[in-house]
Amino acid sequence: SQQGEEDPQALSIQEGENATMNCSYKTSINNLQWYRQNSGRGLVHLILIRSNEREKHSGRLRVTLDTSKKSSSLLITASRAADTASYFCATDPGGAGSYQLTFGKGTKLSVIP
Amino acid sequence: EPEVTQTPSHQVTQMGQEVILRCVPISNHLYFYWYRQILGQKVEFLVSFYNNEISEKSEIFDDQFSVERPDGSNFTLKIRSTKLEDSAMYFCASRIDWGGTDTQYFGPGTRLTVL
């Protein structure tokens, strides 16, 4: 499989429920970032978690990182219809390179009002 | 809040034509990137640019592609002779390049349609 694989590929929930998306990766990372993309639009940065961090919060978002399992999860609490979008994790290898991000295929979240 | 801008938002071109996609990164950022996303697929890295030269490029970034920073603000991606398979959304991103802030900020994208 490839670096930055999210699951599930698609998730449909009712407004008010929590949504959890997972991301797995293969190689070592400097940080992992989550982005949101509304249909056909640009990428909006949500949150960055560094390799030495285990959990991070931002508003209704909670991200965890388990470097031993090479996995991360994004939790959106109390979802709203406006959260409907695709969510991507992207890994940053750090090191001496140019820090280009490797994206997963994304989770398509539908929040039903 | 500063943001990355891209023009045009949508470009339609004939196969074989040259296109130039333009980006204005955030002003104090030093690393610049181009990514592309073919419809329904994941975002793929094309090239990174730092200190007025290409830092890294992917296999996708062949001789048909070039990047340039013609002045202090613009960052361009040129495709010399477009192919049908170049149809995609092209994203520019920038990063500040100093410790503590590794976030890449993306522009809204240019949708390129090659007919």
PDB file of C-alpha atoms in Angstrom:
ATOM      1  CA  SER A   1       0.000   0.000   0.000  1.00  0.00           C
ATOM      2  CA  GLN A   2       1.022   3.608  -0.264  1.00  0.00           C
ATOM      3  CA  GLN A   3       2.160   6.293   2.130  1.00  0.00           C
ATOM      4  CA  GLY A   4      -0.771   8.077   3.709  1.00  0.00           C
ATOM      5  CA  GLU A   5      -3.662   5.698   3.221  1.00  0.00           C
ATOM      6  CA  GLU A   6      -6.909   6.802   4.799  1.00  0.00           C
ATOM      7  CA  ASP A   7      -9.806   4.698   5.812  1.00  0.00           C
ATOM      8  CA  PRO A   8     -12.656   4.512   5.441  1.00  0.00           C
ATOM      9  CA  GLN A   9     -12.796   5.706   1.859  1.00  0.00           C
ATOM     10  CA  ALA A  10     -16.268   7.064   2.473  1.00  0.00           C
ATOM     11  CA  LEU A  11     -18.183   7.837   5.639  1.00  0.00           C
ATOM     12  CA  SER A  12     -21.759   8.966   6.012  1.00  0.00           C
ATOM     13  CA  ILE A  13     -23.079  10.168   9.366  1.00  0.00           C
ATOM     14  CA  GLN A  14     -25.908  12.207  10.833  1.00  0.00           C
ATOM     15  CA  GLU A  15     -25.373  15.765  11.910  1.00  0.00           C
ATOM     16  CA  GLY A  16     -24.274  15.878  15.529  1.00  0.00           C
ATOM     17  CA  GLU A  17     -22.461  12.555  15.426  1.00  0.00           C
ATOM     18  CA  ASN A  18     -18.725  12.198  15.631  1.00  0.00           C
ATOM     19  CA  ALA A  19     -16.659  11.254  12.594  1.00  0.00           C
ATOM     20  CA  THR A  20     -13.400   9.342  12.846  1.00  0.00           C
ATOM     21  CA  MET A  21     -11.007   8.944   9.955  1.00  0.00           C
ATOM     22  CA  ASN A  22      -7.794   6.972  10.037  1.00  0.00           C
ATOM     23  CA  CYS A  23      -4.539   7.285   8.197  1.00  0.00           C
ATOM     24  CA  SER A  24      -1.666   4.827   7.930  1.00  0.00           C
ATOM     25  CA  TYR A  25       1.751   5.468   6.501  1.00  0.00           C
ATOM     26  CA  LYS A  26       4.879   3.513   5.727  1.00  0.00           C
ATOM     27  CA  THR A  27       8.034   5.565   6.236  1.00  0.00           C
ATOM     28  CA  SER A  28       9.269   7.722   9.088  1.00  0.00           C
ATOM     29  CA  ILE A  29       7.862  11.213   9.288  1.00  0.00           C
ATOM     30  CA  ASN A  30       8.659  14.617  10.683  1.00  0.00           C
ATOM     31  CA  ASN A  31       5.022  15.548  10.940  1.00  0.00           C
ATOM     32  CA  LEU A  32       1.608  14.586   9.638  1.00  0.00           C
ATOM     33  CA  GLN A  33      -0.929  17.100   8.412  1.00  0.00           C
ATOM     34  CA  TRP A  34      -4.645  16.862   7.762  1.00  0.00           C
ATOM     35  CA  TYR A  35      -6.341  18.805   5.001  1.00  0.00           C
ATOM     36  CA  ARG A  36      -9.941  19.273   3.954  1.00  0.00           C
ATOM     37  CA  GLN A  37     -11.118  19.649   0.392  1.00  0.00           C
ATOM     38  CA  ASN A  38     -14.619  20.652  -0.567  1.00  0.00           C
ATOM     39  CA  SER A  39     -15.714  19.165  -3.851  1.00  0.00           C
ATOM     40  CA  GLY A  40     -13.529  20.471  -6.674  1.00  0.00           C
ATOM     41  CA  ARG A  41     -12.001  23.158  -4.501  1.00  0.00           C
ATOM     42  CA  GLY A  42      -8.691  23.885  -2.823  1.00  0.00           C
ATOM     43  CA  LEU A  43      -6.985  22.230   0.110  1.00  0.00           C
ATOM     44  CA  VAL A  44      -7.578  23.775   3.496  1.00  0.00           C
ATOM     45  CA  HIS A  45      -5.032  23.016   6.194  1.00  0.00           C
ATOM     46  CA  LEU A  46      -6.670  21.717   9.348  1.00  0.00           C
ATOM     47  CA  ILE A  47      -4.009  20.609  11.762  1.00  0.00           C
ATOM     48  CA  LEU A  48      -0.385  19.501  11.965  1.00  0.00           C
ATOM     49  CA  ILE A  49       0.937  17.002  14.468  1.00  0.00           C
ATOM     50  CA  ARG A  50       4.650  16.458  14.934  1.00  0.00           C
ATOM     51  CA  SER A  51       6.284  13.084  15.296  1.00  0.00           C
ATOM     52  CA  ASN A  52       6.997  13.719  18.980  1.00  0.00           C
ATOM     53  CA  GLU A  53       3.367  14.585  19.731  1.00  0.00           C
ATOM     54  CA  ARG A  54       0.658  12.049  20.501  1.00  0.00           C
ATOM     55  CA  GLU A  55      -2.472  14.145  20.466  1.00  0.00           C
ATOM     56  CA  LYS A  56      -3.534  17.582  19.369  1.00  0.00           C
ATOM     57  CA  HIS A  57      -6.775  19.520  19.511  1.00  0.00           C
ATOM     58  CA  SER A  58      -8.139  22.374  17.476  1.00  0.00           C
ATOM     59  CA  GLY A  59     -11.740  23.359  18.065  1.00  0.00           C
ATOM     60  CA  ARG A  60     -13.877  20.323  17.204  1.00  0.00           C
ATOM     61  CA  LEU A  61     -10.886  18.470  15.768  1.00  0.00           C
ATOM     62  CA  ARG A  62      -8.794  15.956  17.620  1.00  0.00           C
ATOM     63  CA  VAL A  63      -5.818  14.300  15.996  1.00  0.00           C
ATOM     64  CA  THR A  64      -3.817  11.427  17.386  1.00  0.00           C
ATOM     65  CA  LEU A  65      -0.526  10.034  16.172  1.00  0.00           C
ATOM     66  CA  ASP A  66       0.965   6.649  16.955  1.00  0.00           C
ATOM     67  CA  THR A  67       4.404   6.500  15.401  1.00  0.00           C
ATOM     68  CA  SER A  68       4.938   2.921  16.557  1.00  0.00           C
ATOM     69  CA  LYS A  69       1.941   1.840  14.493  1.00  0.00           C
ATOM     70  CA  LYS A  70       2.549   4.495  11.833  1.00  0.00           C
ATOM     71  CA  SER A  71      -1.007   5.662  12.070  1.00  0.00           C
ATOM     72  CA  SER A  72      -3.025   8.761  12.800  1.00  0.00           C
ATOM     73  CA  SER A  73      -6.674   9.482  13.357  1.00  0.00           C
ATOM     74  CA  LEU A  74      -8.783  12.567  12.874  1.00  0.00           C
ATOM     75  CA  LEU A  75     -11.882  12.943  15.000  1.00  0.00           C
ATOM     76  CA  ILE A  76     -14.477  15.585  14.215  1.00  0.00           C
ATOM     77  CA  THR A  77     -16.884  15.980  17.082  1.00  0.00           C
ATOM     78  CA  ALA A  78     -20.486  17.177  16.840  1.00  0.00           C
ATOM     79  CA  SER A  79     -20.379  17.149  13.053  1.00  0.00           C
ATOM     80  CA  ARG A  80     -22.225  19.707  10.956  1.00  0.00           C
ATOM     81  CA  ALA A  81     -23.487  19.583   7.394  1.00  0.00           C
ATOM     82  CA  ALA A  82     -20.729  22.071   6.532  1.00  0.00           C
ATOM     83  CA  ASP A  83     -18.141  19.443   7.462  1.00  0.00           C
ATOM     84  CA  THR A  84     -19.112  17.507   4.341  1.00  0.00           C
ATOM     85  CA  ALA A  85     -15.875  17.275   2.366  1.00  0.00           C
ATOM     86  CA  SER A  86     -12.951  14.992   1.581  1.00  0.00           C
ATOM     87  CA  TYR A  87     -10.280  14.730   4.236  1.00  0.00           C
ATOM     88  CA  PHE A  88      -6.675  13.903   3.437  1.00  0.00           C
ATOM     89  CA  CYS A  89      -3.720  13.092   5.567  1.00  0.00           C
ATOM     90  CA  ALA A  90      -0.318  14.140   4.268  1.00  0.00           C
ATOM     91  CA  THR A  91       3.041  13.087   5.610  1.00  0.00           C
ATOM     92  CA  ASP A  92       6.133  15.247   5.745  1.00  0.00           C
ATOM     93  CA  PRO A  93       9.338  13.203   5.839  1.00  0.00           C
ATOM     94  CA  GLY A  94      11.489  16.043   7.148  1.00  0.00           C
ATOM     95  CA  GLY A  95      15.200  15.422   6.957  1.00  0.00           C
ATOM     96  CA  ALA A  96      17.380  17.125   4.379  1.00  0.00           C
ATOM     97  CA  GLY A  97      14.808  17.190   1.627  1.00  0.00           C
ATOM     98  CA  SER A  98      12.369  19.807   0.559  1.00  0.00           C
ATOM     99  CA  TYR A  99       9.597  18.490   2.782  1.00  0.00           C
ATOM    100  CA  GLN A 100       7.206  17.675  -0.001  1.00  0.00           C
ATOM    101  CA  LEU A 101       4.014  16.149   1.260  1.00  0.00           C
ATOM    102  CA  THR A 102       2.768  12.695   0.361  1.00  0.00           C
ATOM    103  CA  PHE A 103      -1.007  12.554   0.358  1.00  0.00           C
ATOM    104  CA  GLY A 104      -3.373   9.682   0.869  1.00  0.00           C
ATOM    105  CA  LYS A 105      -6.432   9.035  -1.229  1.00  0.00           C
ATOM    106  CA  GLY A 106      -8.730  10.660   1.270  1.00  0.00           C
ATOM    107  CA  THR A 107     -11.909   9.942   3.141  1.00  0.00           C
ATOM    108  CA  LYS A 108     -15.098  11.373   1.690  1.00  0.00           C
ATOM    109  CA  LEU A 109     -17.263  12.496   4.597  1.00  0.00           C
ATOM    110  CA  SER A 110     -20.964  13.166   4.149  1.00  0.00           C
ATOM    111  CA  VAL A 111     -22.822  14.730   7.053  1.00  0.00           C
ATOM    112  CA  ILE A 112     -26.552  14.396   6.653  1.00  0.00           C
ATOM    113  CA  PRO A 113     -28.622  17.216   8.150  1.00  0.00           C
TER     114      PRO A 113
ATOM    115  CA  GLU B   1      -4.700  36.333   6.900  1.00  0.00           C
ATOM    116  CA  PRO B   2      -2.133  35.930   4.101  1.00  0.00           C
ATOM    117  CA  GLU B   3      -2.983  33.325   1.513  1.00  0.00           C
ATOM    118  CA  VAL B   4      -1.623  31.700  -1.602  1.00  0.00           C
ATOM    119  CA  THR B   5      -3.385  32.843  -4.747  1.00  0.00           C
ATOM    120  CA  GLN B   6      -3.523  31.175  -8.145  1.00  0.00           C
ATOM    121  CA  THR B   7      -4.616  32.300 -11.586  1.00  0.00           C
ATOM    122  CA  PRO B   8      -6.481  31.410 -13.621  1.00  0.00           C
ATOM    123  CA  SER B   9      -9.023  29.371 -11.693  1.00  0.00           C
ATOM    124  CA  HIS B  10      -9.844  27.389 -14.836  1.00  0.00           C
ATOM    125  CA  GLN B  11      -7.826  27.024 -18.022  1.00  0.00           C
ATOM    126  CA  VAL B  12      -9.022  25.216 -21.116  1.00  0.00           C
ATOM    127  CA  THR B  13      -6.470  24.476 -23.810  1.00  0.00           C
ATOM    128  CA  GLN B  14      -5.974  22.365 -26.890  1.00  0.00           C
ATOM    129  CA  MET B  15      -3.634  19.412 -26.831  1.00  0.00           C
ATOM    130  CA  GLY B  16      -0.127  20.461 -27.821  1.00  0.00           C
ATOM    131  CA  GLN B  17      -0.519  24.029 -26.624  1.00  0.00           C
ATOM    132  CA  GLU B  18       1.642  25.624 -23.959  1.00  0.00           C
ATOM    133  CA  VAL B  19       0.078  26.767 -20.717  1.00  0.00           C
ATOM    134  CA  ILE B  20       1.429  28.819 -17.849  1.00  0.00           C
ATOM    135  CA  LEU B  21      -0.171  28.532 -14.447  1.00  0.00           C
ATOM    136  CA  ARG B  22       0.520  31.334 -12.036  1.00  0.00           C
ATOM    137  CA  CYS B  23       0.831  31.452  -8.300  1.00  0.00           C
ATOM    138  CA  VAL B  24       1.580  34.144  -5.754  1.00  0.00           C
ATOM    139  CA  PRO B  25       2.938  32.461  -2.617  1.00  0.00           C
ATOM    140  CA  ILE B  26       2.675  34.013   0.815  1.00  0.00           C
ATOM    141  CA  SER B  27       5.149  36.866   0.868  1.00  0.00           C
ATOM    142  CA  ASN B  28       7.653  35.778   3.522  1.00  0.00           C
ATOM    143  CA  HIS B  29       7.647  32.113   2.500  1.00  0.00           C
ATOM    144  CA  LEU B  30      10.753  30.604   0.974  1.00  0.00           C
ATOM    145  CA  TYR B  31       9.755  27.112  -0.192  1.00  0.00           C
ATOM    146  CA  PHE B  32       7.341  26.769  -3.078  1.00  0.00           C
ATOM    147  CA  TYR B  33       5.638  23.703  -4.451  1.00  0.00           C
ATOM    148  CA  TRP B  34       3.423  22.497  -7.254  1.00  0.00           C
ATOM    149  CA  TYR B  35       1.122  19.532  -6.801  1.00  0.00           C
ATOM    150  CA  ARG B  36      -1.544  18.137  -9.063  1.00  0.00           C
ATOM    151  CA  GLN B  37      -4.722  16.166  -8.525  1.00  0.00           C
ATOM    152  CA  ILE B  38      -6.283  14.220 -11.355  1.00  0.00           C
ATOM    153  CA  LEU B  39     -10.051  14.077 -10.908  1.00  0.00           C
ATOM    154  CA  GLY B  40     -11.002  11.585  -8.233  1.00  0.00           C
ATOM    155  CA  GLN B  41      -7.408  10.745  -7.358  1.00  0.00           C
ATOM    156  CA  LYS B  42      -4.991  11.806  -4.689  1.00  0.00           C
ATOM    157  CA  VAL B  43      -2.847  14.891  -4.640  1.00  0.00           C
ATOM    158  CA  GLU B  44       0.600  14.230  -6.120  1.00  0.00           C
ATOM    159  CA  PHE B  45       3.808  16.176  -5.648  1.00  0.00           C
ATOM    160  CA  LEU B  46       5.340  17.642  -8.802  1.00  0.00           C
ATOM    161  CA  VAL B  47       8.196  19.932  -7.808  1.00  0.00           C
ATOM    162  CA  SER B  48       9.655  22.010  -5.023  1.00  0.00           C
ATOM    163  CA  PHE B  49      11.566  25.250  -5.442  1.00  0.00           C
ATOM    164  CA  TYR B  50      13.918  26.958  -3.041  1.00  0.00           C
ATOM    165  CA  ASN B  51      16.511  29.676  -3.383  1.00  0.00           C
ATOM    166  CA  ASN B  52      15.644  30.189  -7.047  1.00  0.00           C
ATOM    167  CA  GLU B  53      16.178  26.622  -8.106  1.00  0.00           C
ATOM    168  CA  ILE B  54      14.394  23.306  -8.182  1.00  0.00           C
ATOM    169  CA  SER B  55      14.952  21.475  -4.933  1.00  0.00           C
ATOM    170  CA  GLU B  56      13.257  18.200  -5.795  1.00  0.00           C
ATOM    171  CA  LYS B  57      10.984  16.888  -8.509  1.00  0.00           C
ATOM    172  CA  SER B  58       8.879  13.807  -9.013  1.00  0.00           C
ATOM    173  CA  GLU B  59       8.785  11.409 -11.927  1.00  0.00           C
ATOM    174  CA  ILE B  60       5.746  13.250 -13.219  1.00  0.00           C
ATOM    175  CA  PHE B  61       7.776  16.430 -13.657  1.00  0.00           C
ATOM    176  CA  ASP B  62       9.389  15.578 -16.992  1.00  0.00           C
ATOM    177  CA  ASP B  63      10.920  17.816 -19.640  1.00  0.00           C
ATOM    178  CA  GLN B  64       7.512  19.171 -20.591  1.00  0.00           C
ATOM    179  CA  PHE B  65       7.283  20.947 -17.255  1.00  0.00           C
ATOM    180  CA  SER B  66       9.242  23.901 -15.994  1.00  0.00           C
ATOM    181  CA  VAL B  67       8.971  26.315 -13.093  1.00  0.00           C
ATOM    182  CA  GLU B  68      10.116  29.853 -12.708  1.00  0.00           C
ATOM    183  CA  ARG B  69      10.078  32.672 -10.223  1.00  0.00           C
ATOM    184  CA  PRO B  70      10.242  35.564 -12.669  1.00  0.00           C
ATOM    185  CA  ASP B  71      10.022  38.267 -10.024  1.00  0.00           C
ATOM    186  CA  GLY B  72       9.811  38.599  -6.275  1.00  0.00           C
ATOM    187  CA  SER B  73       6.209  37.492  -6.023  1.00  0.00           C
ATOM    188  CA  ASN B  74       5.111  35.149  -8.802  1.00  0.00           C
ATOM    189  CA  PHE B  75       5.837  31.448  -9.131  1.00  0.00           C
ATOM    190  CA  THR B  76       4.842  29.819 -12.406  1.00  0.00           C
ATOM    191  CA  LEU B  77       4.403  26.325 -13.778  1.00  0.00           C
ATOM    192  CA  LYS B  78       4.747  25.950 -17.530  1.00  0.00           C
ATOM    193  CA  ILE B  79       3.638  22.925 -19.490  1.00  0.00           C
ATOM    194  CA  ARG B  80       5.234  23.156 -22.904  1.00  0.00           C
ATOM    195  CA  SER B  81       3.058  20.859 -24.969  1.00  0.00           C
ATOM    196  CA  THR B  82      -0.014  19.747 -23.114  1.00  0.00           C
ATOM    197  CA  LYS B  83      -1.369  16.225 -23.314  1.00  0.00           C
ATOM    198  CA  LEU B  84      -4.856  14.965 -22.512  1.00  0.00           C
ATOM    199  CA  GLU B  85      -3.505  13.324 -19.371  1.00  0.00           C
ATOM    200  CA  ASP B  86      -2.312  16.689 -18.055  1.00  0.00           C
ATOM    201  CA  SER B  87      -5.936  17.536 -17.309  1.00  0.00           C
ATOM    202  CA  ALA B  88      -6.012  17.967 -13.556  1.00  0.00           C
ATOM    203  CA  MET B  89      -6.271  20.445 -10.742  1.00  0.00           C
ATOM    204  CA  TYR B  90      -2.903  22.068 -10.125  1.00  0.00           C
ATOM    205  CA  PHE B  91      -2.150  23.385  -6.664  1.00  0.00           C
ATOM    206  CA  CYS B  92       0.577  25.745  -5.638  1.00  0.00           C
ATOM    207  CA  ALA B  93       1.776  25.699  -2.034  1.00  0.00           C
ATOM    208  CA  SER B  94       4.288  27.606   0.016  1.00  0.00           C
ATOM    209  CA  ARG B  95       6.071  27.138   3.325  1.00  0.00           C
ATOM    210  CA  ILE B  96       7.935  29.609   5.457  1.00  0.00           C
ATOM    211  CA  ASP B  97      11.018  27.437   6.078  1.00  0.00           C
ATOM    212  CA  TRP B  98      12.060  28.090   9.594  1.00  0.00           C
ATOM    213  CA  GLY B  99      11.860  25.849  12.594  1.00  0.00           C
ATOM    214  CA  GLY B 100       8.564  25.393  14.300  1.00  0.00           C
ATOM    215  CA  THR B 101       6.274  26.044  11.384  1.00  0.00           C
ATOM    216  CA  ASP B 102       6.177  23.328   8.746  1.00  0.00           C
ATOM    217  CA  THR B 103       2.686  23.885   7.462  1.00  0.00           C
ATOM    218  CA  GLN B 104       2.301  24.093   3.724  1.00  0.00           C
ATOM    219  CA  TYR B 105      -0.365  26.527   2.650  1.00  0.00           C
ATOM    220  CA  PHE B 106      -2.171  25.685  -0.522  1.00  0.00           C
ATOM    221  CA  GLY B 107      -3.753  27.926  -3.079  1.00  0.00           C
ATOM    222  CA  PRO B 108      -7.274  27.341  -4.401  1.00  0.00           C
ATOM    223  CA  GLY B 109      -5.973  25.552  -7.489  1.00  0.00           C
ATOM    224  CA  THR B 110      -6.164  25.924 -11.239  1.00  0.00           C
ATOM    225  CA  ARG B 111      -8.338  23.435 -13.058  1.00  0.00           C
ATOM    226  CA  LEU B 112      -6.609  22.599 -16.344  1.00  0.00           C
ATOM    227  CA  THR B 113      -8.689  20.974 -19.050  1.00  0.00           C
ATOM    228  CA  VAL B 114      -6.853  19.733 -22.121  1.00  0.00           C
ATOM    229  CA  LEU B 115      -9.081  19.016 -25.115  1.00  0.00           C
TER     230      LEU B 115
END
